[in-house]
Coordinates of C-alpha atoms and ligand atoms in Angstrom, one line a residue:
L1 CA 136.3 122.4 73.8
T2 CA 138.0 124.2 76.9
S3 CA 137.5 122.8 80.4
T4 CA 135.7 125.5 82.6
M5 CA 138.1 123.8 85.3
Y6 CA 141.5 124.5 83.1
P7 CA 140.6 127.6 80.9
D8 CA 144.1 127.3 79.3
V9 CA 144.0 123.6 78.2
V10 CA 142.1 122.7 74.9
R11 CA 140.7 119.4 74.2
D12 CA 142.9 117.4 71.8
E13 CA 140.7 117.2 68.6
R14 CA 142.7 114.2 67.6
F15 CA 140.9 112.2 70.0
G16 CA 138.0 110.3 69.3
K17 CA 134.5 110.8 70.9
I18 CA 132.7 107.8 72.4
T19 CA 129.6 106.6 70.4
A20 CA 127.3 104.2 70.9
E21 CA 129.0 101.7 68.9
D22 CA 132.4 102.1 71.4
I23 CA 130.1 101.3 74.4
K24 CA 128.1 98.6 72.2
Y25 CA 132.0 96.9 72.0
F26 CA 133.1 97.2 75.7
T27 CA 129.8 95.9 76.6
S28 CA 130.0 92.9 74.5
V29 CA 133.5 92.3 75.7
L30 CA 133.9 92.8 79.2
P31 CA 131.4 91.1 82.2
P32 CA 128.2 93.1 83.3
G33 CA 129.0 95.4 85.4
S34 CA 132.1 96.5 83.9
V35 CA 131.1 99.4 81.8
L36 CA 129.3 102.3 83.5
T37 CA 128.2 105.4 81.7
A38 CA 127.0 108.8 83.0
A39 CA 123.9 108.0 81.5
E40 CA 123.1 105.5 83.8
E41 CA 125.5 106.3 86.9
D42 CA 126.7 109.3 88.9
L43 CA 130.6 109.2 87.8
S44 CA 131.6 111.8 89.9
G45 CA 133.7 109.8 92.4
Y46 CA 135.7 108.8 89.1
N47 CA 136.2 112.2 87.8
I48 CA 137.1 114.4 91.5
D49 CA 140.5 113.7 92.7
S50 CA 140.5 113.1 96.4
M51 CA 141.4 116.8 97.3
R52 CA 138.5 117.7 95.2
K53 CA 140.7 120.1 93.4
Y54 CA 140.6 118.4 89.8
H55 CA 137.4 117.8 88.2
G56 CA 137.3 116.0 84.7
Q57 CA 134.2 115.5 82.8
S58 CA 134.5 111.4 81.8
Q59 CA 131.2 109.5 80.6
L60 CA 132.6 106.5 80.5
V61 CA 134.1 104.2 83.1
L62 CA 135.6 100.7 82.3
K63 CA 136.4 98.3 85.2
P64 CA 138.3 95.2 83.8
R65 CA 138.7 91.9 85.6
S66 CA 141.9 90.8 83.6
T67 CA 144.9 91.6 81.8
E68 CA 143.2 90.1 78.6
E69 CA 140.3 92.6 79.2
V70 CA 142.3 95.4 79.4
S71 CA 144.1 94.5 76.3
L72 CA 140.5 94.3 74.5
I73 CA 139.8 97.7 76.4
M74 CA 143.1 99.2 74.6
K75 CA 142.7 97.7 71.0
R76 CA 139.4 99.6 70.8
C77 CA 140.8 102.6 72.2
H78 CA 144.0 102.2 70.0
E79 CA 142.0 102.1 67.0
R80 CA 139.4 105.0 67.7
K81 CA 141.9 107.1 69.1
L82 CA 140.1 107.3 72.3
A83 CA 142.0 108.7 75.6
V84 CA 142.2 107.2 78.6
V85 CA 143.1 107.4 81.9
P86 CA 144.2 104.8 84.6
Q87 CA 142.6 104.7 87.9
G88 CA 144.0 103.3 90.9
G89 CA 142.7 104.3 94.0
N90 CA 142.4 107.9 93.1
T91 CA 144.6 109.0 96.2
G92 CA 146.9 111.0 94.1
L93 CA 148.1 114.2 94.7
V94 CA 149.1 115.9 91.6
G95 CA 145.6 115.7 89.6
G96 CA 147.1 112.8 87.9
S97 CA 144.0 110.0 88.3
V98 CA 141.1 112.0 87.1
P99 CA 140.5 112.9 83.5
V100 CA 140.7 116.4 82.2
F101 CA 137.7 116.2 79.3
D102 CA 136.0 113.3 78.5
E103 CA 138.9 110.7 78.5
I104 CA 137.7 106.9 79.3
V105 CA 138.6 106.0 83.0
I106 CA 140.0 102.4 83.4
S107 CA 139.5 101.6 87.0
M108 CA 141.6 98.8 88.0
S109 CA 139.4 98.3 91.4
L110 CA 138.1 94.7 90.0
M111 CA 141.6 93.5 89.5
N112 CA 142.5 92.8 93.1
K113 CA 143.7 89.0 93.1
I114 CA 147.1 87.9 94.7
R115 CA 148.6 85.6 92.1
S116 CA 151.3 84.0 93.7
F117 CA 153.7 84.2 96.8
D118 CA 156.9 82.5 97.3
E119 CA 157.2 82.2 101.4
V120 CA 161.1 81.3 101.0
S121 CA 162.0 84.3 98.5
G122 CA 159.2 86.8 99.8
I123 CA 158.3 87.6 96.1
L124 CA 154.9 88.6 95.7
V125 CA 152.9 88.7 92.1
A126 CA 150.0 90.5 92.5
D127 CA 147.3 92.2 90.4
A128 CA 147.7 95.8 89.8
G129 CA 144.3 97.0 91.4
C130 CA 145.1 95.3 94.8
I131 CA 144.4 98.0 98.0
L132 CA 147.7 98.5 99.5
E133 CA 146.5 97.7 103.0
S134 CA 144.9 94.2 101.9
T135 CA 148.0 93.3 100.4
D136 CA 150.1 94.3 103.4
Q137 CA 147.5 92.2 105.6
Y138 CA 148.0 88.9 103.4
L139 CA 151.6 89.7 103.8
A140 CA 151.5 89.7 107.5
E141 CA 149.7 86.5 107.8
R142 CA 152.5 85.0 106.3
G143 CA 155.3 86.7 108.3
Y144 CA 156.4 89.3 105.8
I145 CA 155.1 93.0 104.8
F146 CA 154.7 95.1 101.8
P147 CA 158.3 97.1 101.4
L148 CA 156.0 100.3 101.0
D149 CA 153.5 102.0 103.5
L150 CA 151.5 105.3 103.3
G151 CA 148.4 107.5 105.0
A152 CA 146.4 106.0 101.9
K153 CA 147.2 102.6 102.4
G154 CA 143.3 102.0 103.0
S155 CA 142.8 102.9 99.6
C156 CA 145.6 103.1 96.9
H157 CA 146.2 100.2 94.6
I158 CA 149.9 98.7 94.7
G159 CA 149.8 99.1 91.0
G160 CA 148.8 103.1 91.8
N161 CA 151.9 103.0 93.9
V162 CA 154.1 101.6 91.4
A163 CA 152.7 104.3 89.0
T164 CA 153.6 107.2 91.3
N165 CA 156.7 105.5 92.3
A166 CA 155.4 106.2 96.0
G167 CA 158.1 106.7 98.7
G168 CA 156.1 107.1 102.0
L169 CA 157.2 106.6 105.4
R170 CA 159.6 103.6 105.2
L171 CA 161.5 104.3 102.1
L172 CA 164.4 104.7 104.3
R173 CA 164.3 101.3 105.3
Y174 CA 163.1 99.3 102.5
G175 CA 164.3 101.5 99.9
S176 CA 162.5 103.0 96.7
L177 CA 160.0 100.9 94.3
H178 CA 162.8 100.9 91.8
G179 CA 164.6 98.5 93.7
T180 CA 162.0 96.2 95.2
V181 CA 159.8 95.8 92.2
L182 CA 161.0 92.7 90.2
G183 CA 158.7 92.6 87.3
I184 CA 155.7 94.4 85.7
E185 CA 153.2 93.3 83.6
A186 CA 151.4 96.1 81.4
V187 CA 149.1 96.7 78.6
M188 CA 150.6 99.0 76.0
P189 CA 148.4 101.8 74.1
D190 CA 147.7 99.6 71.4
G191 CA 146.7 96.6 72.9
T192 CA 149.8 94.7 73.0
I193 CA 150.9 92.7 76.4
F194 CA 154.3 93.9 77.8
D195 CA 155.1 90.7 79.9
S196 CA 158.0 91.4 82.1
L197 CA 156.7 89.9 85.2
G198 CA 159.8 88.3 86.3
K199 CA 160.5 87.3 89.7
L200 CA 164.6 87.3 89.5
R201 CA 166.5 89.8 92.1
K202 CA 169.4 89.6 89.6
D203 CA 169.0 90.0 85.8
N204 CA 171.6 92.2 84.0
T205 CA 170.0 91.2 80.5
G206 CA 169.9 94.5 78.6
Y207 CA 167.6 97.7 79.1
D208 CA 165.6 97.5 82.0
I209 CA 162.5 98.7 80.4
K210 CA 160.0 97.9 83.4
Q211 CA 161.7 100.8 85.1
L212 CA 160.3 103.0 82.7
F213 CA 157.0 102.2 84.1
I214 CA 157.8 102.9 87.7
G215 CA 156.8 106.5 88.2
S216 CA 155.4 106.5 84.6
E217 CA 151.9 108.0 86.0
G218 CA 149.6 106.4 83.2
T219 CA 151.5 107.7 80.7
L220 CA 153.0 104.8 78.7
G221 CA 150.6 101.8 79.4
V222 CA 148.0 99.9 82.1
I223 CA 150.0 98.3 84.4
T224 CA 148.2 95.5 85.5
G225 CA 150.1 93.4 87.2
I226 CA 153.4 93.5 89.5
S227 CA 155.9 91.2 90.9
I228 CA 157.5 92.6 94.3
F229 CA 160.5 91.5 96.7
C230 CA 158.8 91.5 100.2
P231 CA 161.0 91.9 103.1
R232 CA 160.3 89.7 106.8
R233 CA 158.0 91.3 108.9
S234 CA 160.0 92.8 111.8
K235 CA 158.9 91.1 115.1
V236 CA 159.7 94.2 117.1
V237 CA 158.2 97.5 116.6
N238 CA 159.2 100.8 118.7
V239 CA 158.3 103.9 118.1
A240 CA 159.7 107.1 119.9
F241 CA 158.2 110.6 119.5
F242 CA 160.0 113.5 121.1
G243 CA 160.0 117.3 121.0
L244 CA 163.1 120.0 119.9
E245 CA 163.2 123.5 119.6
S246 CA 165.2 124.0 116.6
Y247 CA 165.6 122.2 113.0
E248 CA 169.3 122.1 113.7
K249 CA 168.3 119.9 116.4
V250 CA 166.5 117.7 114.3
Q251 CA 169.2 117.3 112.0
K252 CA 171.3 116.6 115.1
A253 CA 168.9 113.6 115.9
F254 CA 168.6 112.3 112.7
V255 CA 172.6 112.0 112.3
K256 CA 172.6 110.2 115.9
A257 CA 169.6 107.9 114.4
K258 CA 171.9 106.5 111.7
G259 CA 174.4 105.9 113.8
E260 CA 173.0 104.6 117.0
L261 CA 170.0 102.8 115.6
S262 CA 171.4 101.7 112.2
E263 CA 170.3 98.8 110.9
I264 CA 166.9 98.8 113.1
L265 CA 166.1 102.2 112.3
S266 CA 162.9 102.2 109.7
A267 CA 161.3 105.7 109.8
F268 CA 162.4 109.5 110.6
E269 CA 159.7 111.9 110.3
F270 CA 159.6 115.3 111.2
M271 CA 156.5 117.9 111.7
D272 CA 156.8 121.6 112.9
T273 CA 154.2 122.6 115.7
A274 CA 151.9 124.3 113.4
S275 CA 151.4 120.8 112.0
Q276 CA 150.6 119.6 115.7
E277 CA 148.4 122.1 116.3
Q278 CA 146.4 121.0 113.3
V279 CA 145.7 117.4 113.7
A280 CA 145.2 118.5 117.6
R281 CA 142.3 120.5 115.9
F282 CA 140.4 117.9 114.7
S283 CA 141.8 114.6 117.0
E284 CA 140.2 113.3 120.2
L285 CA 143.6 111.7 121.2
R286 CA 145.4 113.6 123.7
R287 CA 148.9 115.3 122.6
P288 CA 151.8 112.9 123.4
L289 CA 153.7 115.6 124.8
D290 CA 152.3 118.4 127.4
E291 CA 154.5 121.4 126.3
P292 CA 154.5 122.8 123.1
H293 CA 157.6 122.4 121.0
N294 CA 159.0 123.9 117.9
F295 CA 159.6 120.9 115.9
Y296 CA 158.7 117.0 116.6
V297 CA 160.0 113.8 115.1
L298 CA 158.7 110.3 115.2
V299 CA 161.6 107.6 115.1
E300 CA 160.2 104.1 114.3
T301 CA 162.8 100.9 114.9
S302 CA 162.1 97.4 113.7
G303 CA 164.3 94.6 114.8
S304 CA 163.9 90.9 116.1
N305 CA 165.2 91.2 119.8
R306 CA 162.9 93.2 121.9
L307 CA 165.7 93.8 124.5
H308 CA 168.5 94.6 122.2
D309 CA 166.1 97.3 120.1
E310 CA 164.5 99.0 123.4
E311 CA 168.0 99.2 124.7
K312 CA 169.3 101.2 121.8
L313 CA 166.1 103.4 121.6
Q314 CA 166.3 104.1 125.6
T315 CA 170.2 104.7 125.1
Y316 CA 169.3 107.1 121.6
L317 CA 166.9 109.0 123.4
E318 CA 168.9 109.6 126.4
G319 CA 171.7 110.4 124.6
L320 CA 170.1 113.3 123.1
M321 CA 168.5 114.1 126.5
E322 CA 171.8 114.6 128.0
S323 CA 173.0 116.8 125.0
D324 CA 170.4 118.8 125.2
V325 CA 169.2 117.8 121.6
I326 CA 165.9 117.0 122.5
A327 CA 163.8 118.7 125.1
D328 CA 161.1 115.7 125.8
G329 CA 159.8 113.0 124.4
V330 CA 157.6 109.5 125.0
L331 CA 158.5 105.7 124.0
A332 CA 155.1 103.8 123.1
Q333 CA 154.6 101.2 125.5
D334 CA 152.2 98.9 123.4
E335 CA 150.8 98.5 119.6
T336 CA 147.8 101.0 120.7
Q337 CA 150.2 103.7 121.3
V338 CA 152.3 102.9 118.6
K339 CA 149.4 103.5 116.5
N340 CA 148.5 106.6 118.4
L341 CA 151.6 108.1 117.8
W342 CA 151.8 107.8 114.2
T343 CA 148.1 109.3 113.9
W344 CA 150.7 112.6 114.8
R345 CA 152.2 112.1 111.4
E346 CA 149.9 110.4 109.3
G347 CA 146.8 112.2 109.9
I348 CA 148.7 115.4 109.2
P349 CA 147.1 115.8 105.3
E350 CA 143.4 114.8 106.3
S351 CA 143.6 117.3 108.9
L352 CA 144.9 120.2 106.8
G353 CA 142.3 118.8 104.0
K354 CA 139.3 120.2 106.7
S355 CA 140.3 123.8 106.2
G356 CA 138.9 123.9 102.5
G357 CA 141.8 123.6 100.1
V358 CA 145.4 123.0 100.3
Y359 CA 148.4 124.0 97.8
K360 CA 150.7 120.8 98.6
Y361 CA 154.3 121.1 97.5
D362 CA 156.3 117.8 98.0
V363 CA 159.7 118.6 97.2
S364 CA 163.9 117.2 98.0
I365 CA 165.9 120.0 99.3
P366 CA 169.4 119.5 100.5
L367 CA 168.7 118.5 104.4
D368 CA 170.6 121.8 105.6
E369 CA 168.0 124.0 103.8
L370 CA 165.1 122.0 104.1
Y371 CA 162.8 123.8 106.6
Q372 CA 164.2 127.2 105.3
L373 CA 161.6 127.0 102.4
V374 CA 158.6 127.0 105.0
E375 CA 159.9 129.8 106.7
D376 CA 160.5 131.9 103.4
T377 CA 156.9 131.0 102.3
R378 CA 155.2 132.5 105.6
V379 CA 156.8 135.6 104.8
R380 CA 156.4 135.6 101.6
I381 CA 152.8 135.0 102.1
Q382 CA 152.4 137.7 105.0
E383 CA 154.3 140.1 102.2
F384 CA 151.7 140.0 100.2
G385 CA 149.2 141.4 102.7
H386 CA 147.9 137.7 104.2
D387 CA 147.6 136.7 107.7
I388 CA 148.0 133.5 108.6
G389 CA 145.4 131.7 110.5
T390 CA 143.4 134.8 111.6
E391 CA 139.6 134.9 111.0
G392 CA 139.5 137.0 108.6
S393 CA 142.1 135.4 106.2
N394 CA 141.9 133.0 103.6
V395 CA 145.2 131.3 104.7
V396 CA 144.6 129.2 107.5
N397 CA 147.9 127.5 107.8
V398 CA 151.4 126.9 106.7
V399 CA 152.9 123.6 107.9
G400 CA 156.1 121.5 107.2
Y401 CA 156.7 118.0 108.0
G402 CA 157.7 115.2 105.4
H403 CA 160.2 112.5 105.6
L404 CA 163.2 114.1 106.8
G405 CA 165.4 110.4 106.5
D406 CA 164.6 110.9 102.3
G407 CA 165.3 114.9 102.6
N408 CA 161.6 115.2 101.1
L409 CA 159.7 118.1 102.9
H410 CA 155.9 118.4 102.6
L411 CA 155.3 122.2 102.5
N412 CA 151.3 122.5 102.7
V413 CA 149.5 125.8 102.8
A414 CA 146.0 125.4 103.9
V415 CA 143.5 127.5 102.6
K416 CA 139.4 128.2 103.3
Q417 CA 139.1 128.3 99.2
Y418 CA 141.5 128.0 96.4
D419 CA 142.3 131.2 95.5
K420 CA 144.6 132.3 92.3
E421 CA 146.0 135.3 93.9
I422 CA 147.3 132.9 96.9
E423 CA 148.3 130.4 93.9
H424 CA 150.1 133.2 92.2
I425 CA 152.2 134.3 95.2
L426 CA 153.4 130.7 95.8
E427 CA 153.9 129.6 92.3
P428 CA 156.2 129.7 90.6
W429 CA 158.2 131.1 93.5
V430 CA 158.2 127.7 95.2
Y431 CA 160.1 126.2 92.1
E432 CA 162.0 128.6 91.7
W433 CA 163.3 128.4 95.0
I434 CA 163.8 125.0 94.7
E435 CA 165.5 125.2 91.6
K436 CA 168.0 127.4 93.3
R437 CA 168.8 124.7 95.5
H438 CA 169.0 122.2 92.7
G439 CA 166.2 120.3 94.4
S440 CA 163.4 118.7 92.9
V441 CA 159.7 119.8 92.4
S442 CA 158.2 116.6 93.1
A443 CA 160.3 114.1 95.5
E444 CA 157.4 111.5 95.6
H445 CA 153.8 112.6 94.3
G446 CA 154.6 112.6 90.8
L447 CA 154.0 115.3 88.0
G448 CA 150.4 114.8 87.0
F449 CA 148.4 117.6 86.0
A450 CA 149.7 120.0 88.9
K451 CA 153.3 119.8 88.4
K452 CA 153.7 119.3 84.3
P453 CA 154.5 123.1 83.9
Y454 CA 157.4 122.9 86.6
L455 CA 159.4 120.1 85.1
K456 CA 161.9 122.5 84.0
Y457 CA 162.9 123.9 87.3
S458 CA 164.1 120.0 88.4
K459 CA 164.8 118.5 85.2
D460 CA 167.6 119.6 82.0
Q461 CA 166.3 120.7 78.7
S462 CA 168.3 117.4 77.3
V463 CA 166.2 115.3 79.9
I464 CA 163.0 116.5 79.2
E465 CA 163.6 115.8 75.3
L466 CA 164.3 112.1 76.0
M467 CA 161.3 112.0 77.7
R468 CA 159.6 113.2 75.5
Q469 CA 160.9 110.9 72.8
V470 CA 160.2 107.9 75.1
K471 CA 156.4 108.9 75.1
K472 CA 156.4 109.3 71.2
V473 CA 157.8 105.7 71.2
Y474 CA 155.3 103.9 73.6
D475 CA 152.3 106.0 73.3
P476 CA 152.3 107.6 69.3
N477 CA 148.7 108.6 69.5
G478 CA 149.2 110.4 72.8
I479 CA 146.0 108.5 74.2
M480 CA 147.4 107.6 77.5
N481 CA 146.5 109.8 80.6
P482 CA 147.0 113.2 78.2
Y483 CA 147.3 116.8 79.6
K484 CA 149.7 115.6 82.0
Y485 CA 153.4 114.9 83.1
I486 CA 155.0 116.0 79.9
Ligands
LIG501 P1 145.7 107.0 91.5 O1 145.5 108.1 92.6 O2 144.6 106.2 91.1 O3 146.5 107.4 90.2 C1 148.1 107.9 90.4 C2 148.7 108.2 89.2 O4 148.9 106.6 88.7 C3 147.7 108.2 87.8 O5 148.2 109.3 86.9 C4 146.9 107.5 87.1 O6 146.7 107.3 86.1 C5 148.3 106.3 87.5 N1 147.9 104.9 87.6 C6 147.0 104.3 88.7 N2 147.0 102.9 88.4 C7 147.8 102.8 87.4 C8 147.6 101.4 86.7 N3 147.6 100.3 87.3 N4 148.5 101.5 85.7 C9 149.2 102.5 85.2 N5 148.8 103.7 85.6 C10 147.9 103.9 86.9 N6 152.3 109.2 98.3 C11 153.6 108.9 98.5 O7 154.8 108.6 97.8 N7 154.0 108.9 100.0 C12 153.2 109.2 100.9 O8 153.5 108.9 101.8 C13 151.8 109.4 100.5 N8 151.0 109.6 101.3 C14 149.7 109.9 101.0 C15 148.7 110.0 102.0 C16 147.4 110.6 102.0 C17 146.3 110.6 102.9 C18 147.1 110.7 100.1 C19 145.6 111.1 100.1 C20 147.8 110.5 99.2 C21 149.1 110.3 99.8 N9 150.2 109.9 98.8 C22 151.7 109.5 99.1 C23 149.9 110.0 97.4 C24 149.2 108.6 96.4 O9 148.8 107.7 97.6 C25 150.1 107.8 96.1 O10 150.6 108.7 95.1 C26 149.5 106.4 95.6 O11 150.7 105.6 95.2 C27 148.5 107.0 94.5 O12 147.7 105.3 94.2 P2 146.4 105.1 93.8 O13 146.4 103.8 93.7 O14 145.4 106.0 94.9 O15 146.6 106.3 92.3
LIG502 C1 152.6 112.2 103.5 O1 153.3 112.0 103.6 C2 152.0 112.3 102.2 O2 151.6 112.1 104.4 C3 151.3 113.7 102.0 O3 152.9 112.1 101.5 C4 151.6 114.6 102.0 O4 149.5 115.9 101.8 C5 150.9 116.1 101.7 O5 151.5 116.9 101.5
LIG503 ZN1 154.8 112.0 102.0

């Protein structure tokens, strides 16, 4: 069997095919409503990813409610060599969350309970299927914050976040999940429960195996629970949004932000003018600044003393104005304005998606060359005879934005429709460009299906070989999220 979607990929015939007996087994061990078959339900929501770029053909979706149920599912899948795809909120951007062929989807959406929260230490233990925004809301009511935030918060799961090692908007403040996740509970491919749900900030007792699950994208096991260190929620949040005329000035503003806003700096996001025009095309909001600028930066501070924080931010902005680094800027005056300013950053992916398709490159590059990739991409597309943004052209927009504070660029090429010719203009050229700068072909979205062939541009063969060995040890039959990652 080959997929119409992926003509170069062949179904691995070592995997079993789902039988009536399997369905009977799953129905007998799971509560009513937990076994969804294509014969009875429309499963397209589980088979198609959020960009509508990847389509699988799964005939079976299982929705466990407990770790024990996941274990019973995996025991059967192990015996019968049935391939599975763990699925969280299905917001992933690399085609990792949907099947390629007929893999069983294990949807974690019904495993959504907070297990415990310690109001002294700030340590939260929760099911993997808790939605990020609801979890953060739960914490907000107790004066705490989830140490990760991203545009898909209303749909993505905290288990999915850990499985992808999501970075998001405040990594610069709260660090990576490799630091904040304290424990993981997961079900291994043979149904064994891996119990490393510790709540200790310090624990140097041997190999830190749980780290392997962070960013494993469903290839090693099904994450069922996490324990995570949550900081106190800042009482005062301020947001400034300003325009600058060059990428060099963006870097200057960043260095100054680190020096002057220091411990209260919680986000430093940058956007180019093309990305802001794209948001404006679909937004009813008034643009934050009257005049257009080549670049924009959103700076957020989070602290505990309003006067102190506002004074710092004000002084920072005045300094930038006086030294001619920024051309114009605004400071949010209330919570609504904070939210509105964030829309100009968080709304970029959604506005690009409205064009049709988007080729997404989520890359780490040394800061001084970060924006050069966007400019070189525009030149390359034009050299191959494609206009950008004209009525007759398939290429709608080429934009650059991202988490500048983390050296993470999002280069997005929006098209009216996905087109192999455009894809071949961009790939592997983009990855070769990154390899030359010793960057990463995936800063935060992971490998999934999309990046699997390009891993070699970022990782040495010696590392890839060890990754292969790890995969073999944990998942000898290769049933966990096959055809992807490695
Ligand atoms: P899914 O998409 O369902 O799955 C993603 C991968 O994790 C798949 O390989 C899946 O098999 C695996 N997986 C999911 N749950 C489990 C589990 N319980 N056990 C084992 N494996 C599992 N990402 C960022 O890093 N930073 C951002 O700023 C960011 N912003 C985004 C904004 C938008 C608008 C969108 C649509 C996406 C964004 N993303 C971002 C990408 C995506 O939201 C994140 O990768 C997110 O962490 C995925 O979570 P999910 O629950 O939707 O996982
Ligand atoms: C963001 O930072 C996300 O907004 C999505 O990581 C980026 O869609 C993208 O390319
Ligand atoms: Zn991002």
